[in-house]
Amino acid sequence: QIYIMNINNPAFVALVVAAGTGERFGGDMPKQYLPLLGKPVLQWSVDVFKNHPRIAEVFVITHPDHAAFYPGGIPGGTTRQESVRKGLEEIARRTNPDFILIHDAARPCLSARLISDICDSLLQHDAVIPGLPVTDTVKRFSGEKVTTEDRNELYTVQTPQGFRFGKILALHQAHAGATVTDDSSLCQDV
């Protein structure tokens, strides 16, 4: 089967990952549902995506026990990777996007410009991740040995991360059960 992507108007969707339980954060409520300047942290990201002219649809993955916090979310799994895979599979059942931007709900300072830059870059690449050069000195401790890493080769990686939808879906399915902290990790050796 051949799929023709309309490069004049490709379909971009967003998947906001809000299935975490907030164990590291602590407190009575996961951080993505806590209020920030009048609305839940999660809603800040959802609103930026919904108001972006290139994002056709926004999907949210929630923890199965948190339906009361965000009704209508896609139920996630027990790990981030399982949650994203379940979300991608549900999106595949509902629609056929060309590209997807995957974003962590606990990162509310998302800008429309970053979304636009990722969408533009995805027209020429299979995966696009925003990164910031490391400016701190980084030390590696291994037993008694301490080494200094070359920070010129290090970046901190952010979200949203953008992908060709079919490729990231296939990678998540092929690596079901893998322990990954971000989706781009699945693309590194491909």
Short mmCIF file of C-alpha atoms in Angstrom, two decimals:
data_model
loop_
_atom_site.label_atom_id
_atom_site.label_comp_id
_atom_site.label_asym_id
_atom_site.label_seq_id
_atom_site.Cartn_x
_atom_site.Cartn_y
_atom_site.Cartn_z
CA GLN A 1 0.00 0.00 0.00
CA ILE A 2 1.33 3.45 -0.94
CA TYR A 3 0.50 6.49 1.13
CA ILE A 4 0.93 9.91 -0.46
CA MET A 5 1.77 12.69 1.97
CA ASN A 6 0.51 16.10 0.96
CA ILE A 7 3.67 18.15 1.57
CA ASN A 8 1.67 21.36 1.11
CA ASN A 9 -0.51 20.47 4.09
CA PRO A 10 0.84 17.47 6.04
CA ALA A 11 -1.14 16.24 9.02
CA PHE A 12 0.52 16.96 12.37
CA VAL A 13 -0.95 15.73 15.65
CA ALA A 14 0.22 16.07 19.23
CA LEU A 15 0.36 13.49 21.99
CA VAL A 16 0.71 14.87 25.50
CA VAL A 17 1.96 12.29 28.00
CA ALA A 18 0.23 12.82 31.36
CA ALA A 19 0.18 9.24 32.69
CA GLY A 20 2.77 9.72 35.42
CA THR A 21 1.88 9.26 39.05
CA GLY A 22 4.21 11.96 40.38
CA GLU A 23 6.10 9.66 42.77
CA ARG A 24 9.36 11.63 42.48
CA PHE A 25 7.49 14.91 42.91
CA GLY A 26 5.53 13.79 45.98
CA GLY A 27 2.30 15.32 47.22
CA ASP A 28 -1.33 14.25 47.03
CA MET A 29 -1.80 14.97 43.33
CA PRO A 30 0.44 14.34 40.30
CA LYS A 31 2.18 17.55 39.23
CA GLN A 32 0.55 17.65 35.79
CA TYR A 33 -2.81 18.34 37.47
CA LEU A 34 -1.63 20.93 39.98
CA PRO A 35 -2.74 24.52 39.35
CA LEU A 36 -0.31 26.92 37.69
CA LEU A 37 -1.50 30.50 37.21
CA GLY A 38 -5.15 29.49 37.21
CA LYS A 39 -5.17 26.22 35.30
CA PRO A 40 -3.63 22.75 35.60
CA VAL A 41 -0.03 22.35 34.41
CA LEU A 42 -1.22 19.86 31.75
CA GLN A 43 -3.72 22.34 30.30
CA TRP A 44 -0.97 24.86 29.43
CA SER A 45 0.60 22.43 26.94
CA VAL A 46 -2.74 21.19 25.61
CA ASP A 47 -3.85 24.78 24.94
CA VAL A 48 -0.66 25.71 23.05
CA PHE A 49 -1.06 22.66 20.80
CA LYS A 50 -4.81 23.25 20.28
CA ASN A 51 -4.20 26.86 19.30
CA HIS A 52 -1.37 26.07 16.89
CA PRO A 53 -2.52 26.27 13.24
CA ARG A 54 -0.48 23.24 12.13
CA ILE A 55 -1.66 20.82 14.81
CA ALA A 56 -4.79 19.04 13.58
CA GLU A 57 -5.61 17.19 16.78
CA VAL A 58 -4.33 16.84 20.35
CA PHE A 59 -4.42 13.55 22.25
CA VAL A 60 -3.65 13.15 25.97
CA ILE A 61 -2.47 9.95 27.66
CA THR A 62 -3.55 9.70 31.28
CA HIS A 63 -3.02 7.21 34.07
CA PRO A 64 -5.98 4.81 34.23
CA ASP A 65 -6.67 5.96 37.82
CA HIS A 66 -6.72 9.67 36.87
CA ALA A 67 -9.79 9.83 34.63
CA ALA A 68 -11.40 12.25 37.07
CA PHE A 69 -8.54 14.72 36.59
CA TYR A 70 -8.72 14.65 32.77
CA PRO A 71 -11.83 12.95 31.33
CA GLY A 72 -11.44 11.65 27.79
CA GLY A 73 -7.74 10.86 27.98
CA ILE A 74 -6.27 7.74 26.43
CA PRO A 75 -5.50 5.26 29.24
CA GLY A 76 -1.76 4.76 29.61
CA GLY A 77 0.31 1.84 30.81
CA THR A 78 2.61 1.12 33.72
CA THR A 79 5.67 2.78 32.12
CA ARG A 80 6.17 5.85 29.96
CA GLN A 81 7.13 3.69 26.98
CA GLU A 82 4.02 1.52 27.35
CA SER A 83 1.84 4.62 27.73
CA VAL A 84 3.23 6.24 24.58
CA ARG A 85 2.89 2.99 22.62
CA LYS A 86 -0.74 2.63 23.70
CA GLY A 87 -1.37 6.25 22.75
CA LEU A 88 0.23 5.80 19.32
CA GLU A 89 -1.80 2.65 18.69
CA GLU A 90 -5.02 4.43 19.62
CA ILE A 91 -4.17 7.36 17.35
CA ALA A 92 -3.49 4.89 14.52
CA ARG A 93 -7.01 3.50 15.03
CA ARG A 94 -8.60 6.96 14.98
CA THR A 95 -6.65 8.85 12.32
CA ASN A 96 -3.70 8.59 9.95
CA PRO A 97 -1.35 11.51 10.67
CA ASP A 98 1.87 12.08 8.78
CA PHE A 99 3.71 13.37 11.85
CA ILE A 100 3.38 13.40 15.62
CA LEU A 101 4.82 15.63 18.31
CA ILE A 102 5.16 13.84 21.67
CA HIS A 103 5.29 16.12 24.70
CA ASP A 104 5.55 15.61 28.47
CA ALA A 105 2.65 17.20 30.36
CA ALA A 106 4.92 18.30 33.19
CA ARG A 107 6.66 20.77 30.83
CA PRO A 108 4.16 23.66 30.65
CA CYS A 109 6.40 26.32 29.05
CA LEU A 110 5.84 25.16 25.50
CA SER A 111 6.01 27.81 22.80
CA ALA A 112 4.22 28.02 19.46
CA ARG A 113 7.55 28.86 17.83
CA LEU A 114 9.12 25.59 19.01
CA ILE A 115 6.14 23.66 17.62
CA SER A 116 6.52 25.45 14.29
CA ASP A 117 10.28 24.80 14.17
CA ILE A 118 9.77 21.08 14.85
CA CYS A 119 7.01 20.84 12.22
CA ASP A 120 9.23 22.58 9.64
CA SER A 121 12.17 20.27 10.42
CA LEU A 122 10.00 17.16 10.21
CA LEU A 123 9.35 17.86 6.54
CA GLN A 124 13.01 16.91 5.96
CA HIS A 125 13.80 14.49 8.81
CA ASP A 126 12.24 11.37 10.33
CA ALA A 127 12.83 12.55 13.90
CA VAL A 128 13.46 15.97 15.44
CA ILE A 129 14.32 16.62 19.08
CA PRO A 130 15.00 19.96 20.73
CA GLY A 131 18.21 20.01 22.73
CA LEU A 132 20.21 22.49 24.75
CA PRO A 133 24.02 22.37 24.93
CA VAL A 134 25.27 21.44 28.39
CA THR A 135 27.05 24.38 30.02
CA ASP A 136 27.87 22.78 33.39
CA THR A 137 30.89 20.59 34.01
CA VAL A 138 29.76 16.96 34.03
CA LYS A 139 31.60 14.31 36.04
CA ARG A 140 31.22 10.55 35.65
CA PHE A 141 31.68 8.49 38.81
CA SER A 142 32.45 4.80 38.35
CA GLY A 143 33.51 3.15 41.59
CA GLU A 144 36.64 5.01 42.69
CA LYS A 145 37.28 6.53 39.26
CA VAL A 146 36.15 10.07 38.38
CA THR A 147 36.32 11.44 34.83
CA THR A 148 35.22 14.71 33.31
CA GLU A 149 32.97 14.48 30.27
CA ASP A 150 33.48 16.68 27.21
CA ARG A 151 30.47 18.96 27.53
CA ASN A 152 30.92 20.12 23.92
CA GLU A 153 29.39 16.80 22.89
CA LEU A 154 26.54 16.80 25.44
CA TYR A 155 22.97 18.11 25.20
CA THR A 156 19.98 18.03 27.48
CA VAL A 157 17.00 16.85 25.48
CA GLN A 158 13.58 18.43 25.77
CA THR A 159 10.05 17.78 24.50
CA PRO A 160 8.11 17.94 22.28
CA GLN A 161 9.94 15.44 20.13
CA GLY A 162 8.67 15.10 16.58
CA PHE A 163 8.52 11.99 14.41
CA ARG A 164 7.10 10.55 11.23
CA PHE A 165 4.10 8.82 12.73
CA GLY A 166 4.45 5.39 11.11
CA LYS A 167 8.13 5.12 12.01
CA ILE A 168 7.80 5.97 15.71
CA LEU A 169 4.75 3.71 16.03
CA ALA A 170 6.69 0.80 14.51
CA LEU A 171 9.68 1.47 16.80
CA HIS A 172 7.51 1.56 19.92
CA GLN A 173 5.82 -1.68 18.90
CA ALA A 174 9.14 -3.37 18.08
CA HIS A 175 10.60 -2.32 21.45
CA ALA A 176 7.56 -2.94 23.66
CA GLY A 177 8.77 -3.39 27.20
CA ALA A 178 11.99 -1.44 26.66
CA THR A 179 13.12 1.00 29.32
CA VAL A 180 13.48 4.36 27.62
CA THR A 181 13.23 7.83 29.14
CA ASP A 182 12.39 9.57 25.88
CA ASP A 183 11.02 8.51 22.52
CA SER A 184 14.06 9.54 20.49
CA SER A 185 16.07 6.81 22.27
CA LEU A 186 14.28 4.31 20.04
CA CYS A 187 15.63 6.08 16.93
CA GLN A 188 19.30 6.19 17.90
CA ASP A 189 20.46 2.93 16.34
CA VAL A 190 17.99 2.79 13.44
#
